[in-house]
PDB file of C-alpha atoms in Angstrom:
ATOM      1  CA  THR A   1      21.441   6.307  14.093  1.00  0.00           C
ATOM      2  CA  ASN A   2      17.668   7.263  15.283  1.00  0.00           C
ATOM      3  CA  TRP A   3      15.363   5.744  12.887  1.00  0.00           C
ATOM      4  CA  VAL A   4      11.460   6.615  12.234  1.00  0.00           C
ATOM      5  CA  ASP A   5       9.557   4.681   9.745  1.00  0.00           C
ATOM      6  CA  VAL A   6      10.832   1.986   7.784  1.00  0.00           C
ATOM      7  CA  SER A   7       9.338  -0.546   4.988  1.00  0.00           C
ATOM      8  CA  THR A   8      10.131  -3.506   3.224  1.00  0.00           C
ATOM      9  CA  GLY A   9       9.695  -4.609  -0.341  1.00  0.00           C
ATOM     10  CA  LEU A  10       9.878  -8.550  -1.899  1.00  0.00           C
ATOM     11  CA  LEU A  11      13.812  -8.270  -1.333  1.00  0.00           C
ATOM     12  CA  HIS A  12      14.812  -4.621  -0.083  1.00  0.00           C
ATOM     13  CA  SER A  13      13.952  -2.654   2.542  1.00  0.00           C
ATOM     14  CA  CYS A  14      13.839   1.332   2.955  1.00  0.00           C
ATOM     15  CA  ALA A  15      14.157   3.752   6.225  1.00  0.00           C
ATOM     16  CA  VAL A  16      13.944   7.063   7.398  1.00  0.00           C
ATOM     17  CA  ASP A  17      16.062   8.437   9.787  1.00  0.00           C
ATOM     18  CA  ALA A  18      14.993  11.303  12.813  1.00  0.00           C
ATOM     19  CA  ASP A  19      16.686  13.859  10.300  1.00  0.00           C
ATOM     20  CA  GLY A  20      14.632  12.753   7.698  1.00  0.00           C
ATOM     21  CA  GLN A  21      17.309  11.245   5.971  1.00  0.00           C
ATOM     22  CA  ALA A  22      16.504   8.322   3.363  1.00  0.00           C
ATOM     23  CA  TYR A  23      18.163   4.750   3.441  1.00  0.00           C
ATOM     24  CA  CYS A  24      17.728   1.979   1.107  1.00  0.00           C
ATOM     25  CA  PHE A  25      19.513  -1.018   0.844  1.00  0.00           C
ATOM     26  CA  GLY A  26      19.255  -5.063  -0.717  1.00  0.00           C
ATOM     27  CA  ASN A  27      18.212  -6.500  -4.137  1.00  0.00           C
ATOM     28  CA  ASN A  28      18.487  -3.396  -6.103  1.00  0.00           C
ATOM     29  CA  SER A  29      17.193  -5.457  -9.697  1.00  0.00           C
ATOM     30  CA  PHE A  30      14.513  -2.552 -11.023  1.00  0.00           C
ATOM     31  CA  GLY A  31      16.298   0.392  -9.245  1.00  0.00           C
ATOM     32  CA  GLU A  32      13.745  -0.010  -6.274  1.00  0.00           C
ATOM     33  CA  LEU A  33      16.026   1.589  -4.322  1.00  0.00           C
ATOM     34  CA  GLY A  34      16.267   4.670  -6.257  1.00  0.00           C
ATOM     35  CA  LEU A  35      20.162   5.262  -5.825  1.00  0.00           C
ATOM     36  CA  GLY A  36      20.356   5.942  -9.787  1.00  0.00           C
ATOM     37  CA  GLU A  37      22.187   2.508  -9.908  1.00  0.00           C
ATOM     38  CA  GLN A  38      21.682  -1.165 -10.073  1.00  0.00           C
ATOM     39  CA  GLY A  39      23.220  -3.448  -7.807  1.00  0.00           C
ATOM     40  CA  ASP A  40      22.335  -4.849  -4.854  1.00  0.00           C
ATOM     41  CA  GLN A  41      23.317  -2.550  -1.472  1.00  0.00           C
ATOM     42  CA  LEU A  42      24.458  -5.033   1.303  1.00  0.00           C
ATOM     43  CA  THR A  43      23.925  -1.910   3.586  1.00  0.00           C
ATOM     44  CA  PRO A  44      22.036   1.315   4.334  1.00  0.00           C
ATOM     45  CA  LYS A  45      22.527   3.932   1.277  1.00  0.00           C
ATOM     46  CA  ALA A  46      21.587   7.296   1.412  1.00  0.00           C
ATOM     47  CA  VAL A  47      18.923   8.142  -1.071  1.00  0.00           C
ATOM     48  CA  GLY A  48      19.579  11.407  -2.352  1.00  0.00           C
ATOM     49  CA  ALA A  49      19.692  14.732  -0.276  1.00  0.00           C
ATOM     50  CA  GLU A  50      16.144  15.045   0.097  1.00  0.00           C
ATOM     51  CA  LYS A  51      13.888  15.004   3.442  1.00  0.00           C
ATOM     52  CA  TRP A  52      11.343  12.130   3.928  1.00  0.00           C
ATOM     53  CA  THR A  53       8.756  11.483   5.979  1.00  0.00           C
ATOM     54  CA  HIS A  54       7.515   8.015   5.171  1.00  0.00           C
ATOM     55  CA  SER A  55       7.923   5.221   2.991  1.00  0.00           C
ATOM     56  CA  ASN A  56       6.909   2.257   1.303  1.00  0.00           C
ATOM     57  CA  GLY A  57       8.219  -0.549  -0.215  1.00  0.00           C
ATOM     58  CA  TRP A  58       6.439  -2.844  -2.832  1.00  0.00           C
ATOM     59  CA  ALA A  59       7.766  -5.938  -4.711  1.00  0.00           C
ATOM     60  CA  ARG A  60       9.727  -4.122  -7.048  1.00  0.00           C
ATOM     61  CA  GLY A  61       9.945  -0.746  -6.225  1.00  0.00           C
ATOM     62  CA  ASN A  62       9.085   1.935  -3.344  1.00  0.00           C
ATOM     63  CA  CYS A  63       6.993   5.111  -3.137  1.00  0.00           C
ATOM     64  CA  SER A  64       7.531   7.382  -0.114  1.00  0.00           C
ATOM     65  CA  ILE A  65       6.544  11.024   0.584  1.00  0.00           C
ATOM     66  CA  GLN A  66       8.904  14.438   1.272  1.00  0.00           C
ATOM     67  CA  THR A  67       8.459  16.705   4.414  1.00  0.00           C
ATOM     68  CA  ASN A  68       6.746  18.983   1.564  1.00  0.00           C
ATOM     69  CA  GLY A  69       4.139  16.488   1.114  1.00  0.00           C
ATOM     70  CA  SER A  70       5.475  15.322  -2.761  1.00  0.00           C
ATOM     71  CA  LEU A  71       5.035  12.354  -3.577  1.00  0.00           C
ATOM     72  CA  TRP A  72       7.988   9.974  -5.005  1.00  0.00           C
ATOM     73  CA  CYS A  73       8.614   6.782  -6.734  1.00  0.00           C
ATOM     74  CA  GLN A  74      11.371   4.260  -8.297  1.00  0.00           C
ATOM     75  CA  GLY A  75      11.635   0.626  -9.395  1.00  0.00           C
ATOM     76  CA  SER A  76       9.858  -1.130 -12.066  1.00  0.00           C
ATOM     77  CA  ASN A  77       7.006   0.855 -14.014  1.00  0.00           C
ATOM     78  CA  ARG A  78       4.843  -2.785 -14.772  1.00  0.00           C
ATOM     79  CA  PHE A  79       1.229  -1.685 -15.173  1.00  0.00           C
ATOM     80  CA  GLY A  80       1.574   1.987 -14.438  1.00  0.00           C
ATOM     81  CA  MET A  81       3.176   1.578 -10.604  1.00  0.00           C
ATOM     82  CA  LEU A  82       5.304   4.676 -10.597  1.00  0.00           C
ATOM     83  CA  GLY A  83       1.662   6.575 -11.409  1.00  0.00           C
ATOM     84  CA  THR A  84       3.632   8.518 -14.217  1.00  0.00           C
ATOM     85  CA  ALA A  85       2.505   6.677 -17.309  1.00  0.00           C
ATOM     86  CA  ALA A  86       2.688   2.993 -18.088  1.00  0.00           C
ATOM     87  CA  GLY A  87       4.674   4.331 -21.161  1.00  0.00           C
ATOM     88  CA  ASN A  88       7.556   5.640 -19.209  1.00  0.00           C
ATOM     89  CA  PRO A  89      10.154   2.570 -18.668  1.00  0.00           C
ATOM     90  CA  ALA A  90      11.381   1.657 -14.799  1.00  0.00           C
ATOM     91  CA  THR A  91      13.615   3.905 -12.779  1.00  0.00           C
ATOM     92  CA  ASP A  92      15.882   3.426 -10.540  1.00  0.00           C
ATOM     93  CA  VAL A  93      15.759   7.118  -9.045  1.00  0.00           C
ATOM     94  CA  PRO A  94      12.625   8.852  -7.437  1.00  0.00           C
ATOM     95  CA  VAL A  95      10.467  10.373  -9.825  1.00  0.00           C
ATOM     96  CA  GLN A  96       7.698  12.768  -8.466  1.00  0.00           C
ATOM     97  CA  VAL A  97       4.013  11.356  -9.017  1.00  0.00           C
ATOM     98  CA  GLY A  98       1.730  14.392  -9.931  1.00  0.00           C
ATOM     99  CA  SER A  99       2.169  17.925  -8.465  1.00  0.00           C
ATOM    100  CA  ALA A 100       0.337  17.531  -5.429  1.00  0.00           C
ATOM    101  CA  THR A 101       2.534  18.628  -2.085  1.00  0.00           C
ATOM    102  CA  ASP A 102      -0.342  17.037   0.674  1.00  0.00           C
ATOM    103  CA  TRP A 103       0.374  13.484   0.198  1.00  0.00           C
ATOM    104  CA  GLN A 104      -0.415  12.039   3.755  1.00  0.00           C
ATOM    105  CA  LYS A 105       0.341   8.464   3.251  1.00  0.00           C
ATOM    106  CA  THR A 106       1.079   5.320   0.782  1.00  0.00           C
ATOM    107  CA  SER A 107       0.387   2.022   1.185  1.00  0.00           C
ATOM    108  CA  ASN A 108       1.519  -0.415  -1.808  1.00  0.00           C
ATOM    109  CA  GLY A 109       0.547  -3.982  -2.670  1.00  0.00           C
ATOM    110  CA  ALA A 110       1.955  -6.481  -5.140  1.00  0.00           C
ATOM    111  CA  LEU A 111       0.862  -5.009  -8.736  1.00  0.00           C
ATOM    112  CA  HIS A 112      -1.057  -1.555  -7.559  1.00  0.00           C
ATOM    113  CA  ASN A 113      -0.568   0.960  -4.976  1.00  0.00           C
ATOM    114  CA  CYS A 114      -2.626   3.493  -3.149  1.00  0.00           C
ATOM    115  CA  ALA A 115      -1.593   6.298  -1.185  1.00  0.00           C
ATOM    116  CA  ILE A 116      -3.907   9.225   0.743  1.00  0.00           C
ATOM    117  CA  ALA A 117      -3.634  13.186  -0.301  1.00  0.00           C
ATOM    118  CA  GLY A 118      -5.418  15.482   1.598  1.00  0.00           C
ATOM    119  CA  GLY A 119      -8.162  13.053   2.802  1.00  0.00           C
ATOM    120  CA  ARG A 120      -8.814  11.981  -0.546  1.00  0.00           C
ATOM    121  CA  LEU A 121      -7.889   8.620  -1.794  1.00  0.00           C
ATOM    122  CA  TYR A 122      -6.178   7.401  -4.796  1.00  0.00           C
ATOM    123  CA  CYS A 123      -4.966   4.077  -6.352  1.00  0.00           C
ATOM    124  CA  TRP A 124      -3.189   3.070  -9.509  1.00  0.00           C
ATOM    125  CA  GLY A 125      -1.356   0.411 -11.440  1.00  0.00           C
ATOM    126  CA  TYR A 126      -2.813  -2.914 -11.928  1.00  0.00           C
ATOM    127  CA  GLY A 127      -6.421  -3.163 -11.915  1.00  0.00           C
ATOM    128  CA  GLY A 128      -7.220  -6.880 -11.876  1.00  0.00           C
ATOM    129  CA  SER A 129      -9.804  -7.797  -9.618  1.00  0.00           C
ATOM    130  CA  GLY A 130     -11.257  -4.557  -9.006  1.00  0.00           C
ATOM    131  CA  ARG A 131      -8.187  -3.628  -6.561  1.00  0.00           C
ATOM    132  CA  LEU A 132      -8.339  -0.151  -7.725  1.00  0.00           C
ATOM    133  CA  GLY A 133     -11.885   0.655  -6.888  1.00  0.00           C
ATOM    134  CA  GLN A 134     -12.572   2.384  -9.575  1.00  0.00           C
ATOM    135  CA  GLY A 135     -15.590   0.147 -10.897  1.00  0.00           C
ATOM    136  CA  SER A 136     -13.902  -1.631 -13.049  1.00  0.00           C
ATOM    137  CA  SER A 137     -10.365  -4.213 -13.484  1.00  0.00           C
ATOM    138  CA  ALA A 138      -9.210  -2.503 -16.094  1.00  0.00           C
ATOM    139  CA  SER A 139      -5.450  -1.033 -15.230  1.00  0.00           C
ATOM    140  CA  VAL A 140      -4.360   3.181 -14.445  1.00  0.00           C
ATOM    141  CA  ASP A 141      -0.988   4.529 -15.035  1.00  0.00           C
ATOM    142  CA  THR A 142      -1.932   7.554 -13.528  1.00  0.00           C
ATOM    143  CA  PRO A 143      -3.391   7.866  -9.739  1.00  0.00           C
ATOM    144  CA  ASN A 144      -6.856   8.146 -10.106  1.00  0.00           C
ATOM    145  CA  GLN A 145      -8.981   9.559  -6.920  1.00  0.00           C
ATOM    146  CA  VAL A 146     -11.916   6.898  -5.240  1.00  0.00           C
ATOM    147  CA  GLY A 147     -15.380   7.749  -5.081  1.00  0.00           C
ATOM    148  CA  THR A 148     -15.257  11.158  -3.343  1.00  0.00           C
ATOM    149  CA  ALA A 149     -14.799  10.892   0.206  1.00  0.00           C
ATOM    150  CA  SER A 150     -12.542  13.452   1.616  1.00  0.00           C
ATOM    151  CA  ASN A 151     -11.511  11.998   4.819  1.00  0.00           C
ATOM    152  CA  TRP A 152     -10.136   8.831   3.667  1.00  0.00           C
ATOM    153  CA  THR A 153      -7.327   8.487   7.278  1.00  0.00           C
ATOM    154  CA  ASP A 154      -5.715   5.409   6.102  1.00  0.00           C
ATOM    155  CA  ILE A 155      -5.436   2.762   4.102  1.00  0.00           C
ATOM    156  CA  SER A 156      -4.028  -0.323   3.026  1.00  0.00           C
ATOM    157  CA  ALA A 157      -2.923  -2.322  -0.367  1.00  0.00           C
ATOM    158  CA  GLY A 158      -2.786  -5.904  -0.463  1.00  0.00           C
ATOM    159  CA  GLU A 159      -1.609  -8.336  -2.588  1.00  0.00           C
ATOM    160  CA  ALA A 160      -5.318  -8.389  -4.988  1.00  0.00           C
ATOM    161  CA  HIS A 161      -7.347  -6.249  -2.501  1.00  0.00           C
ATOM    162  CA  SER A 162      -7.562  -2.886  -0.551  1.00  0.00           C
ATOM    163  CA  CYS A 163      -9.261  -1.854   2.491  1.00  0.00           C
ATOM    164  CA  GLY A 164      -9.377   1.551   3.778  1.00  0.00           C
ATOM    165  CA  ILE A 165     -11.569   3.984   6.444  1.00  0.00           C
ATOM    166  CA  ALA A 166     -13.026   7.150   6.089  1.00  0.00           C
ATOM    167  CA  GLY A 167     -14.725   8.792   8.533  1.00  0.00           C
ATOM    168  CA  GLY A 168     -14.052   5.352  11.055  1.00  0.00           C
ATOM    169  CA  ASP A 169     -15.918   3.260   8.488  1.00  0.00           C
ATOM    170  CA  LEU A 170     -13.910   0.221   7.152  1.00  0.00           C
ATOM    171  CA  PHE A 171     -14.153  -0.605   3.170  1.00  0.00           C
ATOM    172  CA  CYS A 172     -12.764  -2.977   1.448  1.00  0.00           C
ATOM    173  CA  TRP A 173     -12.584  -4.289  -2.672  1.00  0.00           C
ATOM    174  CA  GLY A 174     -10.693  -6.224  -4.971  1.00  0.00           C
ATOM    175  CA  TYR A 175     -10.229 -10.085  -4.994  1.00  0.00           C
ATOM    176  CA  GLY A 176     -12.488 -11.185  -2.642  1.00  0.00           C
ATOM    177  CA  ALA A 177     -11.497 -14.885  -2.249  1.00  0.00           C
ATOM    178  CA  ASN A 178     -11.230 -16.272   0.751  1.00  0.00           C
ATOM    179  CA  GLY A 179     -13.763 -13.854   2.684  1.00  0.00           C
ATOM    180  CA  ARG A 180     -10.833 -11.379   2.833  1.00  0.00           C
ATOM    181  CA  LEU A 181     -13.120  -8.288   2.145  1.00  0.00           C
ATOM    182  CA  GLY A 182     -14.418  -9.205   5.055  1.00  0.00           C
ATOM    183  CA  THR A 183     -18.601  -9.211   3.050  1.00  0.00           C
ATOM    184  CA  GLY A 184     -19.444 -11.939   4.213  1.00  0.00           C
ATOM    185  CA  THR A 185     -18.478 -13.602   0.858  1.00  0.00           C
ATOM    186  CA  THR A 186     -16.032 -14.610  -1.203  1.00  0.00           C
ATOM    187  CA  SER A 187     -17.044 -12.398  -3.740  1.00  0.00           C
ATOM    188  CA  SER A 188     -14.851  -9.954  -5.532  1.00  0.00           C
ATOM    189  CA  SER A 189     -16.204  -6.136  -5.855  1.00  0.00           C
ATOM    190  CA  THR A 190     -14.525  -3.080  -7.806  1.00  0.00           C
ATOM    191  CA  THR A 191     -16.045  -0.657  -5.642  1.00  0.00           C
ATOM    192  CA  PRO A 192     -15.249  -0.384  -2.127  1.00  0.00           C
ATOM    193  CA  LYS A 193     -18.056  -2.177   0.326  1.00  0.00           C
ATOM    194  CA  THR A 194     -18.701  -1.367   3.645  1.00  0.00           C
ATOM    195  CA  VAL A 195     -17.142  -4.058   6.071  1.00  0.00           C
ATOM    196  CA  LEU A 196     -19.150  -4.383   9.303  1.00  0.00           C
ATOM    197  CA  PRO A 197     -21.427  -1.889   8.962  1.00  0.00           C
ATOM    198  CA  SER A 198     -21.963  -2.504  13.458  1.00  0.00           C
ATOM    199  CA  LEU A 199     -19.057  -0.703  14.115  1.00  0.00           C
ATOM    200  CA  SER A 200     -18.788   1.483  11.374  1.00  0.00           C
ATOM    201  CA  GLY A 201     -17.347   5.115  13.220  1.00  0.00           C
ATOM    202  CA  SER A 202     -15.224   3.444  15.216  1.00  0.00           C
ATOM    203  CA  TRP A 203     -12.196   1.829  12.869  1.00  0.00           C
ATOM    204  CA  GLN A 204      -8.908   2.993  13.486  1.00  0.00           C
ATOM    205  CA  SER A 205      -6.482   1.062  11.304  1.00  0.00           C
ATOM    206  CA  VAL A 206      -6.632  -1.746   8.916  1.00  0.00           C
ATOM    207  CA  SER A 207      -3.741  -3.972   7.411  1.00  0.00           C
ATOM    208  CA  ALA A 208      -4.376  -5.827   4.121  1.00  0.00           C
ATOM    209  CA  GLY A 209      -2.070  -8.959   3.802  1.00  0.00           C
ATOM    210  CA  TYR A 210      -2.167 -11.637   0.781  1.00  0.00           C
ATOM    211  CA  ALA A 211      -5.446 -13.230   1.419  1.00  0.00           C
ATOM    212  CA  HIS A 212      -6.397 -12.144   4.713  1.00  0.00           C
ATOM    213  CA  THR A 213      -7.001  -8.819   6.596  1.00  0.00           C
ATOM    214  CA  CYS A 214      -6.772  -7.578  10.370  1.00  0.00           C
ATOM    215  CA  ALA A 215      -8.215  -4.248  11.690  1.00  0.00           C
ATOM    216  CA  VAL A 216      -8.702  -2.828  14.836  1.00  0.00           C
ATOM    217  CA  ALA A 217     -12.129  -1.229  15.694  1.00  0.00           C
ATOM    218  CA  GLY A 218     -12.703   0.485  18.707  1.00  0.00           C
ATOM    219  CA  GLY A 219      -9.286  -1.176  20.868  1.00  0.00           C
ATOM    220  CA  SER A 220     -10.322  -4.249  19.240  1.00  0.00           C
ATOM    221  CA  LEU A 221      -8.419  -6.226  16.821  1.00  0.00           C
ATOM    222  CA  TYR A 222     -10.727  -8.399  14.404  1.00  0.00           C
ATOM    223  CA  CYS A 223      -8.860 -10.769  11.502  1.00  0.00           C
ATOM    224  CA  TRP A 224     -10.871 -12.183   8.344  1.00  0.00           C
ATOM    225  CA  GLY A 225     -10.018 -13.850   5.102  1.00  0.00           C
ATOM    226  CA  LEU A 226      -7.713 -17.341   4.699  1.00  0.00           C
ATOM    227  CA  ASN A 227      -7.030 -19.164   7.721  1.00  0.00           C
ATOM    228  CA  ASN A 228      -4.870 -21.517   6.348  1.00  0.00           C
ATOM    229  CA  TYR A 229      -1.644 -21.123   9.091  1.00  0.00           C
ATOM    230  CA  GLY A 230      -3.727 -19.385  11.916  1.00  0.00           C
ATOM    231  CA  GLN A 231      -3.520 -16.362  10.723  1.00  0.00           C
ATOM    232  CA  VAL A 232      -6.660 -14.828  11.322  1.00  0.00           C
ATOM    233  CA  GLY A 233      -5.666 -15.819  15.406  1.00  0.00           C
ATOM    234  CA  ASN A 234      -9.284 -17.519  15.964  1.00  0.00           C
ATOM    235  CA  GLY A 235      -7.996 -20.236  17.832  1.00  0.00           C
ATOM    236  CA  GLN A 236      -8.433 -23.250  14.754  1.00  0.00           C
ATOM    237  CA  ILE A 237      -6.338 -23.502  11.721  1.00  0.00           C
ATOM    238  CA  GLY A 238      -8.343 -23.926   8.309  1.00  0.00           C
ATOM    239  CA  GLY A 239     -11.657 -22.451   6.460  1.00  0.00           C
ATOM    240  CA  ASN A 240     -11.885 -19.016   5.395  1.00  0.00           C
ATOM    241  CA  ILE A 241     -13.524 -16.281   7.439  1.00  0.00           C
ATOM    242  CA  THR A 242     -16.168 -14.398   5.896  1.00  0.00           C
ATOM    243  CA  THR A 243     -16.653 -11.372   8.148  1.00  0.00           C
ATOM    244  CA  PRO A 244     -14.589  -9.777  10.989  1.00  0.00           C
ATOM    245  CA  THR A 245     -13.616 -12.121  13.655  1.00  0.00           C
ATOM    246  CA  ALA A 246     -12.454 -10.298  16.794  1.00  0.00           C
TER     247      ALA A 246
END
């Protein structure tokens, strides 16, 4: 099989082949594999007959984008993570999120999801510490737009924070402990905050982890946040790095 995209959740994996067929395998306690049934799957199994371009997993679910640009999610709907209203139960088959057909990328955190559609950024799910970027810590069970910008190109949802790139500028928001937002403090933020303004316009990609973040700007790699295992890559172990370090 010629694979072109892959993602992992807490205990499951999903991948897309060159023909656009999605396959999932692993733990299926909440229907996160999207197979229309529960029960663990030990080898890759086809998810329906639809064609897909991109898949991304979270702890107990998965969201994927079809070739027509529509967004679909399956698994646990705790805190409204499916994006289809919190009253809906967990589902073991993919359900469409809204009606948009211009979704470009999705990123799933521990209890929240974010995605880009037509250059606009949306987040939903658990809102603790402001990780949805809505100006509060309220949870949201359907996609809500973050700000008004329409030039978002990358998004990464971490364990309790989120980071994204718009017009080459890097923004982070949510839980700020250990300096994971990269804003020079350990304070949390309910709205996107600019990271290292001196590099504005040059950020290319970003990845938000459990308590640290890494991003690429002008071909250089920067990391910050919790450094208890040397994950910031600065040659040291320990401490909280509150600003991006190359």
